Coordinates of C-alpha atoms and ligand atoms in Angstrom, one line a residue:
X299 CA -52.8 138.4 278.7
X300 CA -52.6 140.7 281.8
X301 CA -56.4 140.4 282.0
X302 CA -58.2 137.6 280.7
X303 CA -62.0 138.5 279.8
X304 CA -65.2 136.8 281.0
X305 CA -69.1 137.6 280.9
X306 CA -70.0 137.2 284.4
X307 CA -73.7 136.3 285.1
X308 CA -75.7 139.6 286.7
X309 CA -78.8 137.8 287.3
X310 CA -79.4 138.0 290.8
X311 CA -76.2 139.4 291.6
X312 CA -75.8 142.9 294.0
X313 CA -73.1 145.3 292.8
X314 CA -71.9 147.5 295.0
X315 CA -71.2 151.4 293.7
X316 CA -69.2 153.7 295.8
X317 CA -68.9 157.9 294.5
X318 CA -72.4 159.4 293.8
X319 CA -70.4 162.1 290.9
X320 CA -69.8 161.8 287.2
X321 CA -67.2 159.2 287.6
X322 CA -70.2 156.8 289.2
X323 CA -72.9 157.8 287.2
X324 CA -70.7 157.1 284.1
X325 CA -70.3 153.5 285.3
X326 CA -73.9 153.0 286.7
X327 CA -75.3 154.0 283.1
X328 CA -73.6 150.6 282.1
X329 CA -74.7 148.8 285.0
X330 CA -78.4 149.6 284.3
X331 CA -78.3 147.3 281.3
X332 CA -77.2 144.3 283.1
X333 CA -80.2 142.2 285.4
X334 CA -77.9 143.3 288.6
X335 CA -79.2 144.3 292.2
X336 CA -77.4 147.5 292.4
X337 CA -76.6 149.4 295.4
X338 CA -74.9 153.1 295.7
X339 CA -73.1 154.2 298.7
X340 CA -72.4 158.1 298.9
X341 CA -73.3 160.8 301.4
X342 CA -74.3 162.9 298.4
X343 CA -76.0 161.4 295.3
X344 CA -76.4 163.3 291.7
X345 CA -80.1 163.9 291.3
X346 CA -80.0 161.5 288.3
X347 CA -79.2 158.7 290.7
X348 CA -82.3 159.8 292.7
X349 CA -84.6 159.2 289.3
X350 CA -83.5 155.7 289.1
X351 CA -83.7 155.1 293.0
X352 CA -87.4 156.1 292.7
X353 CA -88.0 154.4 289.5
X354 CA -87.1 151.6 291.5
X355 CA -83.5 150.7 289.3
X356 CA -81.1 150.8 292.4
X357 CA -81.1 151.4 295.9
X358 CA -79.0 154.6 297.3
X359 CA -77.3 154.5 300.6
X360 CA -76.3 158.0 302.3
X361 CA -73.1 156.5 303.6
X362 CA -69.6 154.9 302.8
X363 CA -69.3 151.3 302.2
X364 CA -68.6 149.1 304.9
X365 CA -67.3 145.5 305.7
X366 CA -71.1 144.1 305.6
X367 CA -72.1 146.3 302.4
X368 CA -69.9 143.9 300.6
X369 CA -71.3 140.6 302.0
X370 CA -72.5 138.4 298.9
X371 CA -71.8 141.4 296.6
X372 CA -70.4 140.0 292.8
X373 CA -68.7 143.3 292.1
X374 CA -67.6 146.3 293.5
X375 CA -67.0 149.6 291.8
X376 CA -64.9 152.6 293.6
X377 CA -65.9 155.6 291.6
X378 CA -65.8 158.1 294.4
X379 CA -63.2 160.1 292.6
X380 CA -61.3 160.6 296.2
X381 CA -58.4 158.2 295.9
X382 CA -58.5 157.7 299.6
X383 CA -61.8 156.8 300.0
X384 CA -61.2 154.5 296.6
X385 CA -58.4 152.7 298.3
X386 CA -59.9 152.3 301.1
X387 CA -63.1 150.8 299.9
X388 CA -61.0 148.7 297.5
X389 CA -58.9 147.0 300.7
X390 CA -62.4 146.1 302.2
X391 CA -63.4 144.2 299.1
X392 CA -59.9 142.5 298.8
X393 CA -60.4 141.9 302.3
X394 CA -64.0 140.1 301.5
X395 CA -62.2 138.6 298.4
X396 CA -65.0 140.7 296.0
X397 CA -64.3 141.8 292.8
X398 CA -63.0 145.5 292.7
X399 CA -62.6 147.9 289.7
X400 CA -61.0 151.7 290.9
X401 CA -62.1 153.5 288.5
X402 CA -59.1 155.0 285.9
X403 CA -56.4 153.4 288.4
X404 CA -55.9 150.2 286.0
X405 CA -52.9 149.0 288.2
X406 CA -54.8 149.0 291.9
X407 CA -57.9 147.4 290.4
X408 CA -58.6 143.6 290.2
X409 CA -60.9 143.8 287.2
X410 CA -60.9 146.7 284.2
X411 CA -64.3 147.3 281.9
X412 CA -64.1 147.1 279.0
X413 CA -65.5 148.9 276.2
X414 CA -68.3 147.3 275.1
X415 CA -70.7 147.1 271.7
X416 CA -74.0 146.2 272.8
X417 CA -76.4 144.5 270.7
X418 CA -77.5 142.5 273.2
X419 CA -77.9 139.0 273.4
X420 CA -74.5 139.5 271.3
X421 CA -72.1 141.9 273.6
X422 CA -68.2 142.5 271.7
X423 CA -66.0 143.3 274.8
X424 CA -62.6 145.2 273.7
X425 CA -59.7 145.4 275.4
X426 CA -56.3 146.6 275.6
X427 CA -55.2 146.3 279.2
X428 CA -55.2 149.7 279.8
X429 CA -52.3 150.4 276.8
X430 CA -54.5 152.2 274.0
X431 CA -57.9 153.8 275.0
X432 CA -57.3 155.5 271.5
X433 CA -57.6 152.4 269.5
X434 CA -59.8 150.5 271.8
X435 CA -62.2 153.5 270.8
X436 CA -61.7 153.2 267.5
X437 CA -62.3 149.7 267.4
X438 CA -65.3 150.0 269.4
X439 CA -66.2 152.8 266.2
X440 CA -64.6 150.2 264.2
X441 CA -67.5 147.6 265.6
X442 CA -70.4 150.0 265.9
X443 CA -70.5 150.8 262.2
X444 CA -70.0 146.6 261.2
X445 CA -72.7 145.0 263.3
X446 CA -76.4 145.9 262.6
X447 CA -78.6 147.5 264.6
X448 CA -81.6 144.7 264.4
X449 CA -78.4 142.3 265.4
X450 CA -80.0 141.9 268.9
X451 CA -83.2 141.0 267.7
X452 CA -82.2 138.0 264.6
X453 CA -80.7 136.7 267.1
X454 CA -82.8 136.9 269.3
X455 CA -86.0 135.0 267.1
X456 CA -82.6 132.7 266.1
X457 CA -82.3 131.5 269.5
X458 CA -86.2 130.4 269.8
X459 CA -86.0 128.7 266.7
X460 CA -83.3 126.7 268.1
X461 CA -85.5 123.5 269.2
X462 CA -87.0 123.3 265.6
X463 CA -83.4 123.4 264.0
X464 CA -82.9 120.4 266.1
X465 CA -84.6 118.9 263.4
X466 CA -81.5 119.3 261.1
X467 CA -78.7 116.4 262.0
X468 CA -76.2 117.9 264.6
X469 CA -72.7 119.2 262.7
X470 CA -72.9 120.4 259.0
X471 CA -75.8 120.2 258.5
X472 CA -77.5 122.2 261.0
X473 CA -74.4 124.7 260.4
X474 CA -75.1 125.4 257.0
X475 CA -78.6 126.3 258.2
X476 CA -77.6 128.8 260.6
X477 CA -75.4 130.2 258.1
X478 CA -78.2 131.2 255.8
X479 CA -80.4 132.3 258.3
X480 CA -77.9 134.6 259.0
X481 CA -76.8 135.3 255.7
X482 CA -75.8 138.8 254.8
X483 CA -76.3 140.2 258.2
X484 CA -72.5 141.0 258.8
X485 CA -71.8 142.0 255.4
X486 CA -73.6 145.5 254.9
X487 CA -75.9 143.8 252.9
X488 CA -78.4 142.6 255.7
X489 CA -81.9 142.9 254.1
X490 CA -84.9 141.2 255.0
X491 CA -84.6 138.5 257.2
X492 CA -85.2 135.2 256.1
X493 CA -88.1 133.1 256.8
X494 CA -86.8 130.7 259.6
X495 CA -89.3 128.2 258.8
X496 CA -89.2 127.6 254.7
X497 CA -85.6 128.1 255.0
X498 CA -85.1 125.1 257.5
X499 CA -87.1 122.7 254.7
X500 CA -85.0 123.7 252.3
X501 CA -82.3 122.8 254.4
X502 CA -84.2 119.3 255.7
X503 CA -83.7 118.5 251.9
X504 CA -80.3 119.2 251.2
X505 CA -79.2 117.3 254.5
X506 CA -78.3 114.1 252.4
X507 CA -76.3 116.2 249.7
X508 CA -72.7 115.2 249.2
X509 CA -69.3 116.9 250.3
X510 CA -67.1 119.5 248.2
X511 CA -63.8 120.6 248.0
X512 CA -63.0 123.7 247.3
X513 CA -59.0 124.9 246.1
X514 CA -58.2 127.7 247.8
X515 CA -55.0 129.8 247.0
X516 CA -53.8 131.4 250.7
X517 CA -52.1 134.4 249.3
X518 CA -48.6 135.0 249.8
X519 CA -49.1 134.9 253.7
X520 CA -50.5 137.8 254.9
X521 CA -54.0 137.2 256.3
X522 CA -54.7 140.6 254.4
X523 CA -54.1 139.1 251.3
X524 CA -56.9 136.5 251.5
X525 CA -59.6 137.0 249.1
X526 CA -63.2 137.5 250.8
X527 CA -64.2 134.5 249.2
X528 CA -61.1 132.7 250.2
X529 CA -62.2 133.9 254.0
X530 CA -65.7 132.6 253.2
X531 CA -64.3 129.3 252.2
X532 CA -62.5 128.7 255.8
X533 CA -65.7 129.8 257.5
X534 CA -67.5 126.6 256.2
X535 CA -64.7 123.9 256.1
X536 CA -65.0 121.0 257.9
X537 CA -61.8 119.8 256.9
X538 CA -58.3 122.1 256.0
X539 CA -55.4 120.4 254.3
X540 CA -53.3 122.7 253.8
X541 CA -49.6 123.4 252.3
X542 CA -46.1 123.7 254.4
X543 CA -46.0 127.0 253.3
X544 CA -49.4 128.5 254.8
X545 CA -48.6 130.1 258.1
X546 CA -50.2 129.8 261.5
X547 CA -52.1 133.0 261.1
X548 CA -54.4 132.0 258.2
X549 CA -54.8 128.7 259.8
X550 CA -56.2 130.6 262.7
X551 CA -59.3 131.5 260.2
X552 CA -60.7 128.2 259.6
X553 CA -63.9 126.9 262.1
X554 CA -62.4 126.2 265.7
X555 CA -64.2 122.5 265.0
X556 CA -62.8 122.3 261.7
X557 CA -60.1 119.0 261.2
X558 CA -56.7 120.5 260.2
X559 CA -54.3 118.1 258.3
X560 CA -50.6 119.5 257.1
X561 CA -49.7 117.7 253.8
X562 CA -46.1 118.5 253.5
X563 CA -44.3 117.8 256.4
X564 CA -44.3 116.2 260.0
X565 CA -47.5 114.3 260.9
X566 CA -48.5 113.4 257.6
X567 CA -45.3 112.1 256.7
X568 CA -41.7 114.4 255.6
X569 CA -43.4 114.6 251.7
X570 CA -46.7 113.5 251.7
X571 CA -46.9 111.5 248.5
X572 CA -49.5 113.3 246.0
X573 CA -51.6 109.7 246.4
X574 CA -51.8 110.4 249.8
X575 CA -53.3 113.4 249.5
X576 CA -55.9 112.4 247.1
X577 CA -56.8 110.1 249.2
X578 CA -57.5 112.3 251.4
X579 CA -59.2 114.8 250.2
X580 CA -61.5 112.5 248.4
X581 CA -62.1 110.5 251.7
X582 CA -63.4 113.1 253.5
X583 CA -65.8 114.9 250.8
X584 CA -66.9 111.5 250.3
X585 CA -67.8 111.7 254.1
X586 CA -70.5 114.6 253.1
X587 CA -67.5 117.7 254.7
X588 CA -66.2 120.4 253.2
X589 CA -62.9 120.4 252.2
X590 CA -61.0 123.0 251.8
X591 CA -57.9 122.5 249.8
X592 CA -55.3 125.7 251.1
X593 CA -52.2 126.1 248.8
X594 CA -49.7 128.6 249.2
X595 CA -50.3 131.5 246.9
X596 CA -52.4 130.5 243.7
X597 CA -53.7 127.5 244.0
X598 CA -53.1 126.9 240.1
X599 CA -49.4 128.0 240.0
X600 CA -46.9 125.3 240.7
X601 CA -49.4 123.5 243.1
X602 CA -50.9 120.1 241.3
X603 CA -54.1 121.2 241.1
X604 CA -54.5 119.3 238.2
X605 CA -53.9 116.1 239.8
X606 CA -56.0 117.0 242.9
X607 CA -59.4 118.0 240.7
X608 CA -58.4 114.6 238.3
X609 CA -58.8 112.7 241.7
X610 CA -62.2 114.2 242.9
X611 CA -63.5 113.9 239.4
X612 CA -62.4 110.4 239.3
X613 CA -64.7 109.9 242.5
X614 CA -67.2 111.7 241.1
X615 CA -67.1 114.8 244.0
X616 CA -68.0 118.3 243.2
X617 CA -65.0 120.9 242.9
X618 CA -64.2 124.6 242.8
X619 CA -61.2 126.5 242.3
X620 CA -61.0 130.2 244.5
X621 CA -57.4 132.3 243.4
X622 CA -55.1 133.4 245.4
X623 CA -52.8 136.2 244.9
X624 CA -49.4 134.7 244.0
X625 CA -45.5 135.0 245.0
X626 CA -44.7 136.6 242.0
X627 CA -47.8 139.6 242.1
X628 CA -46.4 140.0 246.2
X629 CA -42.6 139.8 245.3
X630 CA -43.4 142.7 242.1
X631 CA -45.4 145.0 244.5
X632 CA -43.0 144.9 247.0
X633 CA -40.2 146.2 244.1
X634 CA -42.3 148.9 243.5
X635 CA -42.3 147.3 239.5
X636 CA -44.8 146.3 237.2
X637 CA -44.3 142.5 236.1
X638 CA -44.7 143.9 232.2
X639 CA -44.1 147.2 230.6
X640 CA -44.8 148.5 227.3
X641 CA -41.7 148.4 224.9
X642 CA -39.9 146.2 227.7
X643 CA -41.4 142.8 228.1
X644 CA -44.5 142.3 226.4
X645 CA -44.2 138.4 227.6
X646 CA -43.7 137.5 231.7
X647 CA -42.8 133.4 232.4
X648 CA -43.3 132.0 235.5
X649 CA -41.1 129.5 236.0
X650 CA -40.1 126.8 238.0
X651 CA -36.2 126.0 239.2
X652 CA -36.8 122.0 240.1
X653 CA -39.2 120.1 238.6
X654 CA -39.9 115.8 239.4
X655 CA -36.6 115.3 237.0
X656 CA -34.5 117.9 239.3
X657 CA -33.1 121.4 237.8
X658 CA -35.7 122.2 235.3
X659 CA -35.3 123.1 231.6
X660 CA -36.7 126.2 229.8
X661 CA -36.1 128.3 227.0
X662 CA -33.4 129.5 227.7
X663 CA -32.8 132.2 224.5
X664 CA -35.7 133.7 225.0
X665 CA -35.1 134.6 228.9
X666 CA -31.5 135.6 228.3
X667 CA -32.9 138.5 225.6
X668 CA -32.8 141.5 226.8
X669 CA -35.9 143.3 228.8
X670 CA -37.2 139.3 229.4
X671 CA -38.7 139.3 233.0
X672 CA -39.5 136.0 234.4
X673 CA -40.5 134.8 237.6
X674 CA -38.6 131.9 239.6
X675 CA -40.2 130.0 241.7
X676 CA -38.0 127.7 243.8
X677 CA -35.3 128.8 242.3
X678 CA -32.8 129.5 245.5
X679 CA -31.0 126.0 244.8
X680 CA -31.0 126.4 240.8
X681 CA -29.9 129.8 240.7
X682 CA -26.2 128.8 239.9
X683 CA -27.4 126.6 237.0
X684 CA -29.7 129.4 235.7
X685 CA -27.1 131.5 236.0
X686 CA -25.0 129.3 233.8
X687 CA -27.8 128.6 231.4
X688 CA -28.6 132.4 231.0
X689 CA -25.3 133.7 230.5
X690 CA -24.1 130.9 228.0
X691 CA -27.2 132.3 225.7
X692 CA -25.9 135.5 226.0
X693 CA -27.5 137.1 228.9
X694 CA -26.2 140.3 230.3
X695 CA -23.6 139.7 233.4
X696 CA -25.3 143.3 234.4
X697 CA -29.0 142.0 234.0
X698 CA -31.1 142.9 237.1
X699 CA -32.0 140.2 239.4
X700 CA -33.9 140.5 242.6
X701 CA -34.6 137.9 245.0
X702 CA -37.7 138.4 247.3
X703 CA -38.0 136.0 250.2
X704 CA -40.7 135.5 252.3
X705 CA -42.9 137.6 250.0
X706 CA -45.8 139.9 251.4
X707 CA -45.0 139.1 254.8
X708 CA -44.0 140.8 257.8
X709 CA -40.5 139.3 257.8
X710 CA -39.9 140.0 254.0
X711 CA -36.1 140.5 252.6
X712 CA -35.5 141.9 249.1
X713 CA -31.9 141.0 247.6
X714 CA -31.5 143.0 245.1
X715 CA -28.4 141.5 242.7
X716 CA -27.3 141.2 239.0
X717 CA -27.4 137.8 236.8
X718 CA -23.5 137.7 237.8
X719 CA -23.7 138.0 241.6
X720 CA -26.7 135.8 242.1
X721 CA -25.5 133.0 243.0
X722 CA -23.0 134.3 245.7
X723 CA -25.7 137.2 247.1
X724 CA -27.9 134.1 247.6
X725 CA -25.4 132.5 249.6
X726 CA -24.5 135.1 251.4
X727 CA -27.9 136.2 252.8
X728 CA -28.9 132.5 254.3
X729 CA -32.1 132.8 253.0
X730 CA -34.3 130.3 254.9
X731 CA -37.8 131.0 254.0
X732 CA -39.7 130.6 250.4
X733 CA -38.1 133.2 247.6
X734 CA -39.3 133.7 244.9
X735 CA -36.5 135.2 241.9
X736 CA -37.6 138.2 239.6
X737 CA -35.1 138.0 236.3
X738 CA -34.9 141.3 234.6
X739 CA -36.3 143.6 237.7
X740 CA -34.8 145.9 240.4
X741 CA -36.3 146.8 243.2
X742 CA -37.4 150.6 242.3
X743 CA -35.5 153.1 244.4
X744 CA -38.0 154.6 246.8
X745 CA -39.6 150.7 247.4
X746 CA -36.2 149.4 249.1
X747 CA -37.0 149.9 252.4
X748 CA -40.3 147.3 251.7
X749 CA -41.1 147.2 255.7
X750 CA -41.6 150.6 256.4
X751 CA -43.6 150.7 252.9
X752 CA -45.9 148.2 254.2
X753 CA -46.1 149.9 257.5
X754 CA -47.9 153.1 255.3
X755 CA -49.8 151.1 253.3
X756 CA -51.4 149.9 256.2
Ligands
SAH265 N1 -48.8 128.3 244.5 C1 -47.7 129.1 245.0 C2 -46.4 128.6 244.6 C3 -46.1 127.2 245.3 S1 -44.5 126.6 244.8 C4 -47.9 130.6 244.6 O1 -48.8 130.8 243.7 O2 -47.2 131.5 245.1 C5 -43.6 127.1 246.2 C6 -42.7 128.3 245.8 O3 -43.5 129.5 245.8 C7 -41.6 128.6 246.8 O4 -40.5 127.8 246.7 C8 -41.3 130.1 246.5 O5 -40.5 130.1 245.3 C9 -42.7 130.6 246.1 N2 -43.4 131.3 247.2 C10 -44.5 130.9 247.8 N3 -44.8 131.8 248.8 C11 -43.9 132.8 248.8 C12 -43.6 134.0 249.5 N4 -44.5 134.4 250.4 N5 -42.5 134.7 249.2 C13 -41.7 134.3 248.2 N6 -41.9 133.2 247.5 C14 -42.9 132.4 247.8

């Protein structure tokens, strides 16, 4: 970060304007907002700035800024559109160690604007140091169209009701209120607005209610793969325990107070033994929190959900499962394939390649027909053993294979192999992140080059 972005107070602070054109009128239009002093130095002012001096908004001087002007000022815009007189003007603030913007002349000025939505109290400031005005426009657009006009006023009448929400006990609690009294506002659905006051009895009621925990599946990694509700869900956890395999990004989502606990890997232990994490999750619904549960993909594929719900219904906690999308769905729509096809494979197994005994058994007849497709999750390791098992039931040498590692992410890789090569290809391309195999499917032609594919469909 070049620039790092602030609100700076304006309440009783004088910013200084020098230019009386276009280029300062564009900038004073902002200023007029803010509870700034404002003062305007120009030997010739636009007759708009002459309104506002008279309606008593600012104060026009009919000269250039000098040393004094800038005495106590917070801010100082040079918007004469005469780069000397900018530079100039911009040396005596450095020299008075004020704040200085030149206007468009991002790599001379001290501070940049940024572009702003305004539904004041709430203000979005966008930036993008100077490198995309295009996007920062369209993100501003972007914005615009999102937040509600009335924004400004809910919250607003939110803020006032603030010392009766006190009411409600500090953390979850009073959370959960302001959640409802905002509810459907950002989600194009905003409606009338509640009733501040029922709506915190309700709430007064529920205060002594008891935790949940919710199973989440993560998706395949991609923060664009989360499901709204799964986004939902990490708005209102408490508590996120989450898989090795869910990335920083998603983790990013949850509360910024929300306790985050890896189960999988350093911290909590190499393997966190399932026990532990029953504990765990149980302990802190017990507590009255939200839990949110993250697993890698779908939360029911190869995940012990089973024995995670048996533990909360053993302590007598209220559950809820939300799907993910899983490795398999990412790995097939990165091939460009369908994971069944009429007069092909009217079956699709998912598969594991280790189970708790080690390399895992299946039916092995059935995969090795022709046209079976079957998903493998980890499967990297067993891949010489399916092989073995495959082949010695009379699967195909020639059989497609495809191996998809790190699925539906940015740094996806699609081998794409036969039942004979597999083995080796995996081998060769040092795979290090999760893969997920795809028996009986190539990669379609035109959906080889997977990056640039997800590039469009962006
Ligand atoms: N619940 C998960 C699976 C967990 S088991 C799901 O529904 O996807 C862990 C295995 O999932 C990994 O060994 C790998 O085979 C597969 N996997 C998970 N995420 C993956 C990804 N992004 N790309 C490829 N395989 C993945």
């Amino acid at each position: 970060m070049k620039f790092f972005p602030i609100f700076l107070r304006t309440e009783g602070a004088r910013i200084v304007v020098s230019g009386g054109g276009e280029t300062a009128l564009a900038k004073l239009r902002l200023l007029l907002k803010t509870e700034a002093r404002i003062a305007v130095h120009a030997a010739e002012a636009d007759p708009r700035i002459l309104d506002w001096q008279q309606e008593g908004k600012l104060i026009w001087h009919p000269r250039p800024v000098s040393a004094t002007d800038l005495d106590g000022a917070r801010l100082v815009y040079a918007a004469s559109d005469d780069a000397a007189e900018d530079a100039r003007v911009a040396a005596l603030a450095r020299e008075a160690g004020v704040l200085f913007n030149i206007v468009d002349n991002r790599a001379d000025s001290a501070f940049i604007t940024p572009a702003l939505v305004d539904r004041a109290p709430v203000v979005v400031a966008i930036g993008t140091e100077g490198a995309a005005p295009v996007l920062a426009r369209r993100i501003k657009a972007g914005l615009e169209a999102w937040l509600p006009a009335g924004l400004g006023a809910r919250v607003r009448e939110a803020d006032a009701f603030r010392p009766a929400a006190e009411a409600l006990p500090k953390g979850r609690a009073r959370r959960r209120f302001w959640d409802d009294a905002f509810a459907g506002l950002l989600d194009g659905m905003p409606g009338p607005a509640p009733q501040l006051a029922p709506l915190l009895e309700t709430h007064k009621a529920a205060a002594t209610a008891a935790g949940e925990v919710l199973f989440v599946g993560a998706g395949p990694g991609d923060p664009d793969d989360l499901t709204l509700r799964a986004r939902r869900a990490l708005d209102r956890a408490d508590v996120v325990i989450h898989d090795r395999l869910v990335p920083a990004p998603i983790l990013e989502l949850a509360r910024r107070e929300a306790e985050i606990v890896e189960a999988g890997k350093t911290g909590f232990g190499p393997s966190t033994p399932q026990a532990d994490i029953n504990g765990l999750i149980v302990d802190r619904a017990a507590r009255g929190l939200v839990v949110v549960r993250l697993k890698a993909g779908d939360p029911s594929v190869f995940g012990r959900l089973d024995e995670e719900i048996e533990a909360c219904e053993a302590a007598g906690i209220a559950w809820s499962v939300v799907p993910g999308l899983t490795a398999a769905s990412a790995a097939a729509a990165s091939l460009g394939q369908s994971l069944t096809r009429r007069g092909r494979n009217s079956e699709l197994r998912v598969l594991t390649g280790h189970d708790v005994k080690g390399l895992a058994d299946h039916d092995w007849a059935a995969l090795a027909r022709p046209g079976a497709v079957a998903a493998i999750y980890m499967g990297k390791r067993a891949a010489r053993f399916i092989q073995g098992r495959l082949m010695m039931h009379g699967a195909e040498a020639a059989t497609p294979v495809s191996v998809v590692e790190n699925a539906g992410r940015p740094e996806e890789r699609i081998l794409s192999a036969t039942l004979g090569s597999l083995p080796a290809e995996i081998v060769a391309a040092g795979l290090t992140g999760p893969a997920v195999i795809l028996l009986g499917l190539a990669p379609r032609a035109a959906a080889r080059s997977v990056p640039a594919l997800r590039e469009v469909a962006r």
